[in-house]
Each structure stands twice: as structure tokens, then as C-alpha cells.
mmCIF file of C-alpha atoms in Angstrom:
data_model
loop_
_atom_site.group_PDB
_atom_site.id
_atom_site.type_symbol
_atom_site.label_atom_id
_atom_site.label_comp_id
_atom_site.label_asym_id
_atom_site.label_seq_id
_atom_site.Cartn_x
_atom_site.Cartn_y
_atom_site.Cartn_z
ATOM 1 C CA MET F 131 77.936 54.539 10.689
ATOM 2 C CA ILE F 132 75.110 55.799 8.298
ATOM 3 C CA THR F 133 76.112 56.478 4.405
ATOM 4 C CA THR F 134 73.637 58.423 2.129
ATOM 5 C CA ALA F 135 72.998 60.706 -0.474
ATOM 6 C CA ALA F 136 69.970 62.129 0.457
ATOM 7 C CA LEU F 137 69.106 63.222 3.897
ATOM 8 C CA SER F 138 65.599 63.425 5.607
ATOM 9 C CA PRO F 139 64.661 67.214 7.289
ATOM 10 C CA ILE F 140 65.090 65.341 10.480
ATOM 11 C CA ARG F 141 68.666 64.564 9.951
ATOM 12 C CA ARG F 142 69.322 67.798 8.437
ATOM 13 C CA GLU F 143 68.131 69.067 11.480
ATOM 14 C CA ALA F 144 70.363 66.996 13.688
ATOM 15 C CA ILE F 145 73.731 67.911 11.457
ATOM 16 C CA LEU F 146 72.925 71.768 11.642
ATOM 17 C CA ASP F 147 72.683 71.528 15.310
ATOM 18 C CA LEU F 148 76.057 69.791 15.298
ATOM 19 C CA LEU F 149 77.251 72.221 13.120
ATOM 20 C CA ALA F 150 76.515 75.283 15.904
ATOM 21 C CA THR F 151 77.610 73.287 18.512
ATOM 22 C CA ALA F 152 81.010 72.547 17.041
ATOM 23 C CA THR F 153 81.557 76.295 15.242
ATOM 24 C CA ALA F 154 80.639 77.758 18.868
ATOM 25 C CA HIS F 155 83.057 75.385 20.335
ATOM 26 C CA ASP F 156 86.181 75.755 18.195
ATOM 27 C CA GLY F 157 85.461 79.395 16.626
ATOM 28 C CA VAL F 158 85.028 78.188 13.208
ATOM 29 C CA SER F 159 82.589 76.442 11.134
ATOM 30 C CA PRO F 160 83.902 73.482 10.223
ATOM 31 C CA LEU F 161 81.820 72.906 7.066
ATOM 32 C CA ASP F 162 81.957 76.033 4.212
ATOM 33 C CA GLU F 163 78.992 76.988 2.486
ATOM 34 C CA ALA F 164 79.436 74.353 -0.469
ATOM 35 C CA ALA F 165 78.989 71.930 2.087
ATOM 36 C CA THR F 166 76.041 73.244 3.703
ATOM 37 C CA LEU F 167 74.320 73.810 0.607
ATOM 38 C CA ALA F 168 74.640 70.105 -0.241
ATOM 39 C CA LEU F 169 72.692 69.163 2.969
ATOM 40 C CA GLU F 170 69.579 70.026 0.850
ATOM 41 C CA SER F 171 70.574 68.446 -2.349
ATOM 42 C CA ARG F 172 72.400 65.262 -3.826
ATOM 43 C CA ASP F 173 75.768 66.669 -4.580
ATOM 44 C CA ALA F 174 77.630 65.018 -1.583
ATOM 45 C CA ARG F 175 77.491 61.647 0.399
ATOM 46 C CA HIS F 176 76.894 62.104 3.936
ATOM 47 C CA LEU F 177 78.286 60.187 6.594
ATOM 48 C CA LEU F 178 76.653 60.452 9.559
ATOM 49 C CA LEU F 179 77.804 58.937 13.475
ATOM 50 C CA GLU F 180 75.531 58.377 15.925
ATOM 51 C CA ALA F 181 75.814 57.496 19.747
ATOM 52 C CA PRO F 182 75.363 53.708 20.328
ATOM 53 C CA ALA F 183 72.959 52.159 22.323
ATOM 54 C CA GLY F 184 73.779 51.804 26.139
ATOM 55 C CA ALA F 185 75.084 55.522 25.578
ATOM 56 C CA GLY F 186 72.543 57.082 27.992
ATOM 57 C CA PRO F 187 70.885 60.536 27.493
ATOM 58 C CA THR F 188 72.941 60.510 23.992
ATOM 59 C CA GLU F 189 71.811 57.555 22.749
ATOM 60 C CA GLY F 190 71.203 57.859 19.088
ATOM 61 C CA ALA F 191 71.872 61.291 18.703
ATOM 62 C CA LEU F 192 74.444 62.624 16.356
ATOM 63 C CA ILE F 193 77.969 62.630 17.552
ATOM 64 C CA GLY F 194 80.147 63.193 14.214
ATOM 65 C CA TYR F 195 79.561 64.145 10.674
ATOM 66 C CA ALA F 196 81.412 63.971 7.384
ATOM 67 C CA SER F 197 80.382 65.532 3.905
ATOM 68 C CA VAL F 198 81.741 63.975 0.597
ATOM 69 C CA LEU F 199 81.080 66.596 -1.857
ATOM 70 C CA SER F 200 81.003 65.672 -5.459
ATOM 71 C CA ASP F 201 84.407 67.298 -6.229
ATOM 72 C CA GLY F 202 86.276 65.101 -3.669
ATOM 73 C CA THR F 203 86.690 67.487 -1.053
ATOM 74 C CA VAL F 204 85.933 66.442 2.632
ATOM 75 C CA GLN F 205 84.989 68.131 5.878
ATOM 76 C CA GLY F 206 83.265 67.216 8.940
ATOM 77 C CA MET F 207 83.259 67.586 12.714
ATOM 78 C CA VAL F 208 82.954 65.551 15.956
ATOM 79 C CA ARG F 209 80.553 66.659 18.661
ATOM 80 C CA PRO F 210 82.895 68.320 21.424
ATOM 81 C CA GLY F 211 81.823 66.040 24.105
ATOM 82 C CA HIS F 212 82.775 63.089 21.973
ATOM 83 C CA ARG F 213 85.953 63.426 20.894
ATOM 84 C CA ARG F 214 89.531 61.796 21.429
ATOM 85 C CA ASN F 215 87.467 58.705 21.582
ATOM 86 C CA GLY F 216 87.964 57.304 17.678
ATOM 87 C CA HIS F 217 85.188 58.768 16.195
ATOM 88 C CA GLY F 218 87.121 61.136 14.022
ATOM 89 C CA THR F 219 89.415 58.490 12.986
ATOM 90 C CA ALA F 220 86.227 56.411 11.922
ATOM 91 C CA LEU F 221 84.779 59.828 9.876
ATOM 92 C CA LEU F 222 87.827 59.860 7.875
ATOM 93 C CA ARG F 223 88.754 56.297 7.208
ATOM 94 C CA ALA F 224 85.100 56.391 5.675
ATOM 95 C CA ALA F 225 85.413 59.166 4.057
ATOM 96 C CA LEU F 226 89.131 58.208 2.305
ATOM 97 C CA GLU F 227 86.763 54.703 1.415
ATOM 98 C CA GLU F 228 84.684 56.882 -0.388
ATOM 99 C CA ARG F 229 87.194 59.131 -1.814
ATOM 100 C CA PRO F 230 90.932 57.824 -1.841
ATOM 101 C CA ASP F 231 91.981 61.043 -3.830
ATOM 102 C CA ALA F 232 89.757 63.462 -1.059
ATOM 103 C CA GLY F 233 91.020 67.058 -0.072
ATOM 104 C CA ILE F 234 90.337 67.142 3.696
ATOM 105 C CA TRP F 235 89.809 70.392 4.710
ATOM 106 C CA ALA F 236 90.949 71.661 8.377
ATOM 107 C CA HIS F 237 88.877 74.850 8.330
ATOM 108 C CA GLY F 238 90.603 77.580 10.693
ATOM 109 C CA ALA F 239 93.848 75.460 10.710
ATOM 110 C CA LEU F 240 92.914 74.671 14.223
ATOM 111 C CA GLU F 241 96.258 72.938 15.847
ATOM 112 C CA GLY F 242 94.197 69.580 16.998
ATOM 113 C CA SER F 243 92.531 69.264 13.488
ATOM 114 C CA LEU F 244 95.964 69.622 11.918
ATOM 115 C CA ALA F 245 97.753 67.048 14.211
ATOM 116 C CA PHE F 246 95.121 64.765 13.626
ATOM 117 C CA LEU F 247 95.133 64.729 10.151
ATOM 118 C CA ALA F 248 98.882 64.637 9.930
ATOM 119 C CA GLY F 249 99.102 61.766 12.390
ATOM 120 C CA ALA F 250 96.832 59.990 10.204
ATOM 121 C CA GLY F 251 99.362 60.772 7.663
ATOM 122 C CA LEU F 252 97.921 63.230 5.337
ATOM 123 C CA VAL F 253 99.841 66.069 4.137
ATOM 124 C CA GLU F 254 99.046 70.316 3.457
ATOM 125 C CA THR F 255 98.380 70.504 -0.479
ATOM 126 C CA ARG F 256 96.717 73.566 -0.692
ATOM 127 C CA ARG F 257 96.419 77.029 1.975
ATOM 128 C CA LEU F 258 93.220 79.354 1.789
ATOM 129 C CA LEU F 259 93.882 82.666 3.618
ATOM 130 C CA THR F 260 91.181 84.792 5.100
ATOM 131 C CA LEU F 261 92.036 88.433 4.944
ATOM 132 C CA ARG F 262 90.033 91.252 6.046
ATOM 133 C CA ARG F 263 90.052 94.945 6.188
ATOM 134 C CA ASP F 264 88.259 97.428 8.540
ATOM 135 C CA LEU F 265 85.965 100.104 7.531
ATOM 136 C CA GLY F 266 84.876 101.364 10.680
ATOM 137 C CA GLY F 267 87.506 104.226 10.799
ATOM 138 C CA THR F 268 87.551 107.573 9.146
ATOM 139 C CA ASP F 269 90.395 106.640 6.630
ATOM 140 C CA PRO F 270 89.030 106.493 3.117
ATOM 141 C CA VAL F 271 89.597 103.158 0.751
ATOM 142 C CA PRO F 272 93.538 103.774 0.150
ATOM 143 C CA THR F 273 93.096 103.444 -4.044
ATOM 144 C CA ALA F 274 92.274 105.785 -6.571
ATOM 145 C CA SER F 275 88.715 107.090 -7.155
ATOM 146 C CA PRO F 276 86.413 104.422 -8.190
ATOM 147 C CA THR F 277 86.020 105.399 -11.589
ATOM 148 C CA PRO F 278 85.713 102.656 -14.420
ATOM 149 C CA PRO F 279 88.007 102.279 -16.994
ATOM 150 C CA GLU F 280 86.897 103.913 -20.264
ATOM 151 C CA GLY F 281 84.003 102.235 -21.720
ATOM 152 C CA LEU F 282 82.664 100.191 -18.946
ATOM 153 C CA ARG F 283 79.762 101.069 -16.560
ATOM 154 C CA LEU F 284 79.131 99.665 -13.106
ATOM 155 C CA ALA F 285 75.828 98.489 -12.335
ATOM 156 C CA ALA F 286 73.895 96.300 -9.757
ATOM 157 C CA PHE F 287 73.335 92.651 -11.052
ATOM 158 C CA ASP F 288 70.665 92.019 -13.128
ATOM 159 C CA PRO F 289 69.427 88.036 -13.212
ATOM 160 C CA ALA F 290 67.891 88.314 -16.792
ATOM 161 C CA ARG F 291 70.304 90.578 -18.466
ATOM 162 C CA ASP F 292 73.627 88.762 -16.467
ATOM 163 C CA ALA F 293 73.506 85.398 -15.382
ATOM 164 C CA GLU F 294 74.419 83.285 -18.345
ATOM 165 C CA ARG F 295 76.866 85.586 -18.877
ATOM 166 C CA TRP F 296 78.312 85.521 -14.942
ATOM 167 C CA VAL F 297 78.274 81.849 -15.423
ATOM 168 C CA GLU F 298 80.910 82.172 -18.627
ATOM 169 C CA VAL F 299 82.780 84.844 -16.648
ATOM 170 C CA ASN F 300 83.462 82.881 -13.565
ATOM 171 C CA ALA F 301 84.485 79.617 -15.565
ATOM 172 C CA ALA F 302 87.104 81.529 -18.011
ATOM 173 C CA ALA F 303 88.742 83.615 -14.395
ATOM 174 C CA PHE F 304 88.361 80.610 -12.593
ATOM 175 C CA ALA F 305 89.285 78.008 -14.872
ATOM 176 C CA ASP F 306 92.327 76.554 -12.729
ATOM 177 C CA HIS F 307 90.221 76.624 -9.105
ATOM 178 C CA PRO F 308 88.883 73.518 -8.280
ATOM 179 C CA GLU F 309 85.660 74.555 -6.925
ATOM 180 C CA GLN F 310 84.691 78.241 -7.934
ATOM 181 C CA GLY F 311 85.488 77.483 -11.852
ATOM 182 C CA ALA F 312 83.038 74.625 -11.687
ATOM 183 C CA LEU F 313 80.053 76.669 -10.726
ATOM 184 C CA THR F 314 77.159 75.901 -13.248
ATOM 185 C CA ARG F 315 73.897 77.825 -13.841
ATOM 186 C CA ALA F 316 71.863 75.895 -11.418
ATOM 187 C CA ASP F 317 74.884 76.955 -8.555
ATOM 188 C CA LEU F 318 74.438 80.103 -9.176
ATOM 189 C CA ASP F 319 70.629 80.392 -9.282
ATOM 190 C CA GLN F 320 70.600 78.273 -6.027
ATOM 191 C CA ARG F 321 72.917 81.075 -4.189
ATOM 192 C CA LEU F 322 70.841 83.735 -5.807
ATOM 193 C CA ALA F 323 67.782 82.405 -4.060
ATOM 194 C CA GLN F 324 69.605 82.286 -0.482
ATOM 195 C CA PRO F 325 68.240 84.782 2.108
ATOM 196 C CA TRP F 326 71.026 86.845 2.561
ATOM 197 C CA PHE F 327 71.141 87.370 -1.490
ATOM 198 C CA ASP F 328 70.645 91.401 -2.361
ATOM 199 C CA ALA F 329 71.285 92.472 -6.143
ATOM 200 C CA GLU F 330 72.513 95.588 -5.237
ATOM 201 C CA ASP F 331 75.386 93.407 -3.634
ATOM 202 C CA MET F 332 76.485 92.364 -6.423
ATOM 203 C CA MET F 333 77.805 95.199 -8.616
ATOM 204 C CA VAL F 334 79.264 94.073 -12.600
ATOM 205 C CA ALA F 335 81.240 95.853 -14.851
ATOM 206 C CA LEU F 336 79.654 96.209 -18.184
ATOM 207 C CA ARG F 337 81.106 97.086 -21.699
ATOM 208 C CA GLU F 338 78.484 97.175 -24.343
ATOM 209 C CA GLU F 339 76.054 96.188 -21.995
ATOM 210 C CA GLU F 340 77.669 92.714 -21.498
ATOM 211 C CA LEU F 341 79.428 91.521 -18.297
ATOM 212 C CA VAL F 342 82.844 91.398 -18.227
ATOM 213 C CA GLY F 343 83.393 91.664 -14.236
ATOM 214 C CA PHE F 344 81.870 91.520 -10.895
ATOM 215 C CA VAL F 345 82.433 91.629 -7.385
ATOM 216 C CA TRP F 346 79.638 89.899 -5.473
ATOM 217 C CA VAL F 347 79.355 91.210 -1.544
ATOM 218 C CA LYS F 348 77.530 88.696 0.808
ATOM 219 C CA ARG F 349 76.143 89.899 4.134
ATOM 220 C CA GLU F 350 74.251 87.937 6.883
ATOM 221 C CA ARG F 351 70.933 89.464 5.827
ATOM 222 C CA PRO F 352 70.517 91.954 2.807
ATOM 223 C CA GLY F 353 71.513 95.839 3.838
ATOM 224 C CA ASP F 354 72.843 94.445 7.066
ATOM 225 C CA VAL F 355 75.673 96.858 8.448
ATOM 226 C CA ASP F 356 75.532 95.316 12.124
ATOM 227 C CA ALA F 357 78.568 92.761 11.064
ATOM 228 C CA ASP F 358 81.608 92.372 8.722
ATOM 229 C CA ALA F 359 80.593 91.821 4.786
ATOM 230 C CA GLU F 360 82.041 89.041 3.235
ATOM 231 C CA ILE F 361 83.767 89.822 -0.380
ATOM 232 C CA TYR F 362 82.311 86.763 -1.961
ATOM 233 C CA VAL F 363 84.067 86.530 -5.077
ATOM 234 C CA VAL F 364 85.296 88.993 -7.428
ATOM 235 C CA ALA F 365 86.312 88.383 -11.090
ATOM 236 C CA THR F 366 87.244 90.016 -14.510
ATOM 237 C CA ASP F 367 87.116 88.312 -17.823
ATOM 238 C CA PRO F 368 90.385 87.458 -19.078
ATOM 239 C CA SER F 369 89.706 90.203 -22.245
ATOM 240 C CA VAL F 370 89.712 93.086 -19.645
ATOM 241 C CA GLN F 371 92.559 91.482 -17.021
ATOM 242 C CA GLY F 372 95.163 94.383 -16.342
ATOM 243 C CA LEU F 373 92.644 96.971 -17.650
ATOM 244 C CA GLY F 374 92.128 97.819 -13.833
ATOM 245 C CA VAL F 375 88.242 96.516 -13.936
ATOM 246 C CA GLY F 376 88.998 94.146 -10.907
ATOM 247 C CA GLY F 377 90.168 97.050 -9.051
ATOM 248 C CA THR F 378 87.592 99.424 -9.928
ATOM 249 C CA LEU F 379 85.209 96.739 -8.757
ATOM 250 C CA MET F 380 86.772 96.579 -5.479
ATOM 251 C CA ALA F 381 87.397 100.167 -5.033
ATOM 252 C CA ALA F 382 83.953 100.979 -5.285
ATOM 253 C CA SER F 383 82.299 98.176 -3.320
ATOM 254 C CA LEU F 384 84.618 99.112 -0.403
ATOM 255 C CA VAL F 385 83.518 102.727 -1.042
ATOM 256 C CA ARG F 386 79.873 101.647 -0.729
ATOM 257 C CA LEU F 387 80.181 99.548 1.964
ATOM 258 C CA GLN F 388 82.141 102.413 4.265
ATOM 259 C CA GLU F 389 79.889 104.777 3.451
ATOM 260 C CA ALA F 390 76.846 102.418 4.430
ATOM 261 C CA GLY F 391 78.348 102.205 7.766
ATOM 262 C CA VAL F 392 79.427 98.256 7.664
ATOM 263 C CA PRO F 393 82.492 97.587 10.233
ATOM 264 C CA GLY F 394 84.642 96.023 8.109
ATOM 265 C CA VAL F 395 84.805 93.429 5.149
ATOM 266 C CA GLU F 396 86.520 89.801 4.720
ATOM 267 C CA LEU F 397 87.501 88.073 1.963
ATOM 268 C CA TYR F 398 89.311 84.466 0.898
ATOM 269 C CA VAL F 399 92.017 83.943 -1.199
ATOM 270 C CA GLU F 400 94.244 80.825 -2.169
ATOM 271 C CA ALA F 401 97.673 82.002 -0.550
ATOM 272 C CA ASP F 402 99.875 80.965 -3.526
ATOM 273 C CA ASN F 403 97.701 83.533 -5.770
ATOM 274 C CA THR F 404 100.274 86.557 -5.618
ATOM 275 C CA ALA F 405 98.720 88.993 -8.025
ATOM 276 C CA ALA F 406 95.347 89.062 -6.121
ATOM 277 C CA LEU F 407 97.166 89.397 -2.494
ATOM 278 C CA ARG F 408 99.180 92.287 -3.911
ATOM 279 C CA LEU F 409 96.046 94.088 -5.237
ATOM 280 C CA TYR F 410 93.945 93.034 -1.767
ATOM 281 C CA GLU F 411 97.039 94.565 0.109
ATOM 282 C CA THR F 412 96.878 97.631 -1.647
ATOM 283 C CA LEU F 413 93.479 98.249 -0.401
ATOM 284 C CA GLY F 414 94.423 97.769 3.190
ATOM 285 C CA PHE F 415 93.396 93.771 3.852
ATOM 286 C CA ALA F 416 95.460 91.960 6.052
ATOM 287 C CA VAL F 417 95.469 87.851 6.925
ATOM 288 C CA SER F 418 93.120 87.147 9.744
ATOM 289 C CA GLY F 419 92.642 83.678 9.244
ATOM 290 C CA ARG F 420 93.635 80.221 7.179
ATOM 291 C CA ASP F 421 92.301 77.202 6.032
ATOM 292 C CA VAL F 422 94.488 73.997 4.826
ATOM 293 C CA GLN F 423 93.354 71.031 2.648
ATOM 294 C CA MET F 424 95.332 68.112 3.203
ATOM 295 C CA ARG F 425 95.574 64.665 1.459
ATOM 296 C CA ALA F 426 96.769 61.099 1.893
ATOM 297 C CA THR F 427 100.293 61.335 0.907
ATOM 298 C CA GLY F 428 100.905 60.411 -2.909
ATOM 299 C CA GLU F 429 97.594 62.069 -3.831
ATOM 300 C CA GLY F 430 97.635 65.157 -6.172
#
């Protein structure tokens, strides 16, 4: 097994090829965005398992991979044709040696993945829900008119005006979130540089021209109306929570997407975030998928 903090272009391409193969086979990506972005940085330890000598045509090919992010989360995959041969166990063991406190993600909560992790003595400690709302019909977004509360205005994200404040509001809104709340200005800049980023798809709420909330829509391509969009993140500063700013931002974004002809929209939310779930339910969202994080017994 190869363990490294830096990937050569060849190994990065091999991981992306394995990722595409596993995603097509399982119907869900085994790596989330943070793990995928970490392929281009030194924010992770990378565990690579290659087919051994004498393996015929697959000799030297990448058959397994696991990512150990700096926040302790782990996710990985084994090439479909090489599963149930102990490769997943080897990757899991190596990942737990790197981080005994690791939170292991089972994206899509696939039955086989959950059984494998449970069989290794891990227990569920976190559940992330995927919610979806159809926008393809004629029914309007089920909420009041998306007019901002008095003293606020909605606008498109302006990096020069909003970036530093975005980091502050995000950190305050997600102070208890293990990943989102830790995002830095460098993390934001990395995402702003992605080919899918469109400033028009990040709506901000301004009070006296200072950002106090935002909703960020992610599409595969800027302006894409052929596939579902994602509510990438929505947050409000604690100073305006309870004033309807989050609901106003969400409603305005959904109306904009519906009017553009986007077929549907999805988002991710912690299963125990009852306040957010209530808001999303009023906006017509329903559970469409689950991700489960598991840890070794005794780890928090």
C-alpha cells in the first residue's frame, strides 16, 4: 500500500478514474467534495492500493483508495471487480492506524458498506440527509413572497465586498459543524475558482451593505438548466437568526431556479437539525438519500 500526502498527476488521474468507475457502479460517489478537492492539495493523507505483480492485465492498476482528511474524516472505495478480497479491510485498517478517531463515511448508506463497517466494529455516530424538491411543475414555491425583511436587500455575491464577511458568517452559523464551520478564506477562494462557480448563483442578504446571510447554489455548469441544482450552503449570521432571513434567501433562490427552468433542487442537512428540516419541509423538500458516518467503538 502507498501512503502519501502529495499525489503525482498520474496517480491523481488514476484515482479520478477509479472514482468514476465506482460511482457508475454504485450510483453514488464514494468521495465527497472535500475529499475530491484534497486530491489537488496537501490537506489529506492518501492511501492507494495497487494490483500486485502477477495480477495479469490489472497488474499495477489502482484497485483501492482511501482519503484521510485533516479533520479526521475518511472515505474510500475499492474497484468493483476486486471487492470482497480483503482490500477494503486493508484500507480501513490503514486509515484507522493513521487516525484512530476517524469518522468513516458510507455515502449513500449502501447496505453493503454499512454491513462491512459494522462488521469491523464501527457504530453510526452521524447521519446526513439528502433532500430534494421538484421544480419542474407549475406549482409555485410554497412560501410567502420572497421579499427581504425591512432594512435588508438581496444581491449577487461580490467577492471584493463579501468574501471576508462570508467567512465570518459561515463560521458563526456553523460553529458546531465539524466541517463547514472550519472553512477558511483559502477554502472559499478554492471553491470560487472552480469551473462551476457563478457569482449570480450565490445570493447574499445585506444589512447596511454588510453580508448577514447567504444561499449558495451549485450547478454542474454556470447557468445549467438541464439538471438538478444543489443548495450548496445556506447560512445567516446569529444577529439576524429568527428574522426570516434564511427563509427569504431560500425562497428567492428557489423562485429564481424555477423561473429559469431548472428541473429540481437538492440539499444536504444533518438528520438532527430539526429547525432546518422544518424550514425545508415547508418549502416542499423531502428526503431522497442518506449518508452515514461511523466510528470505532469508544470514539466520539
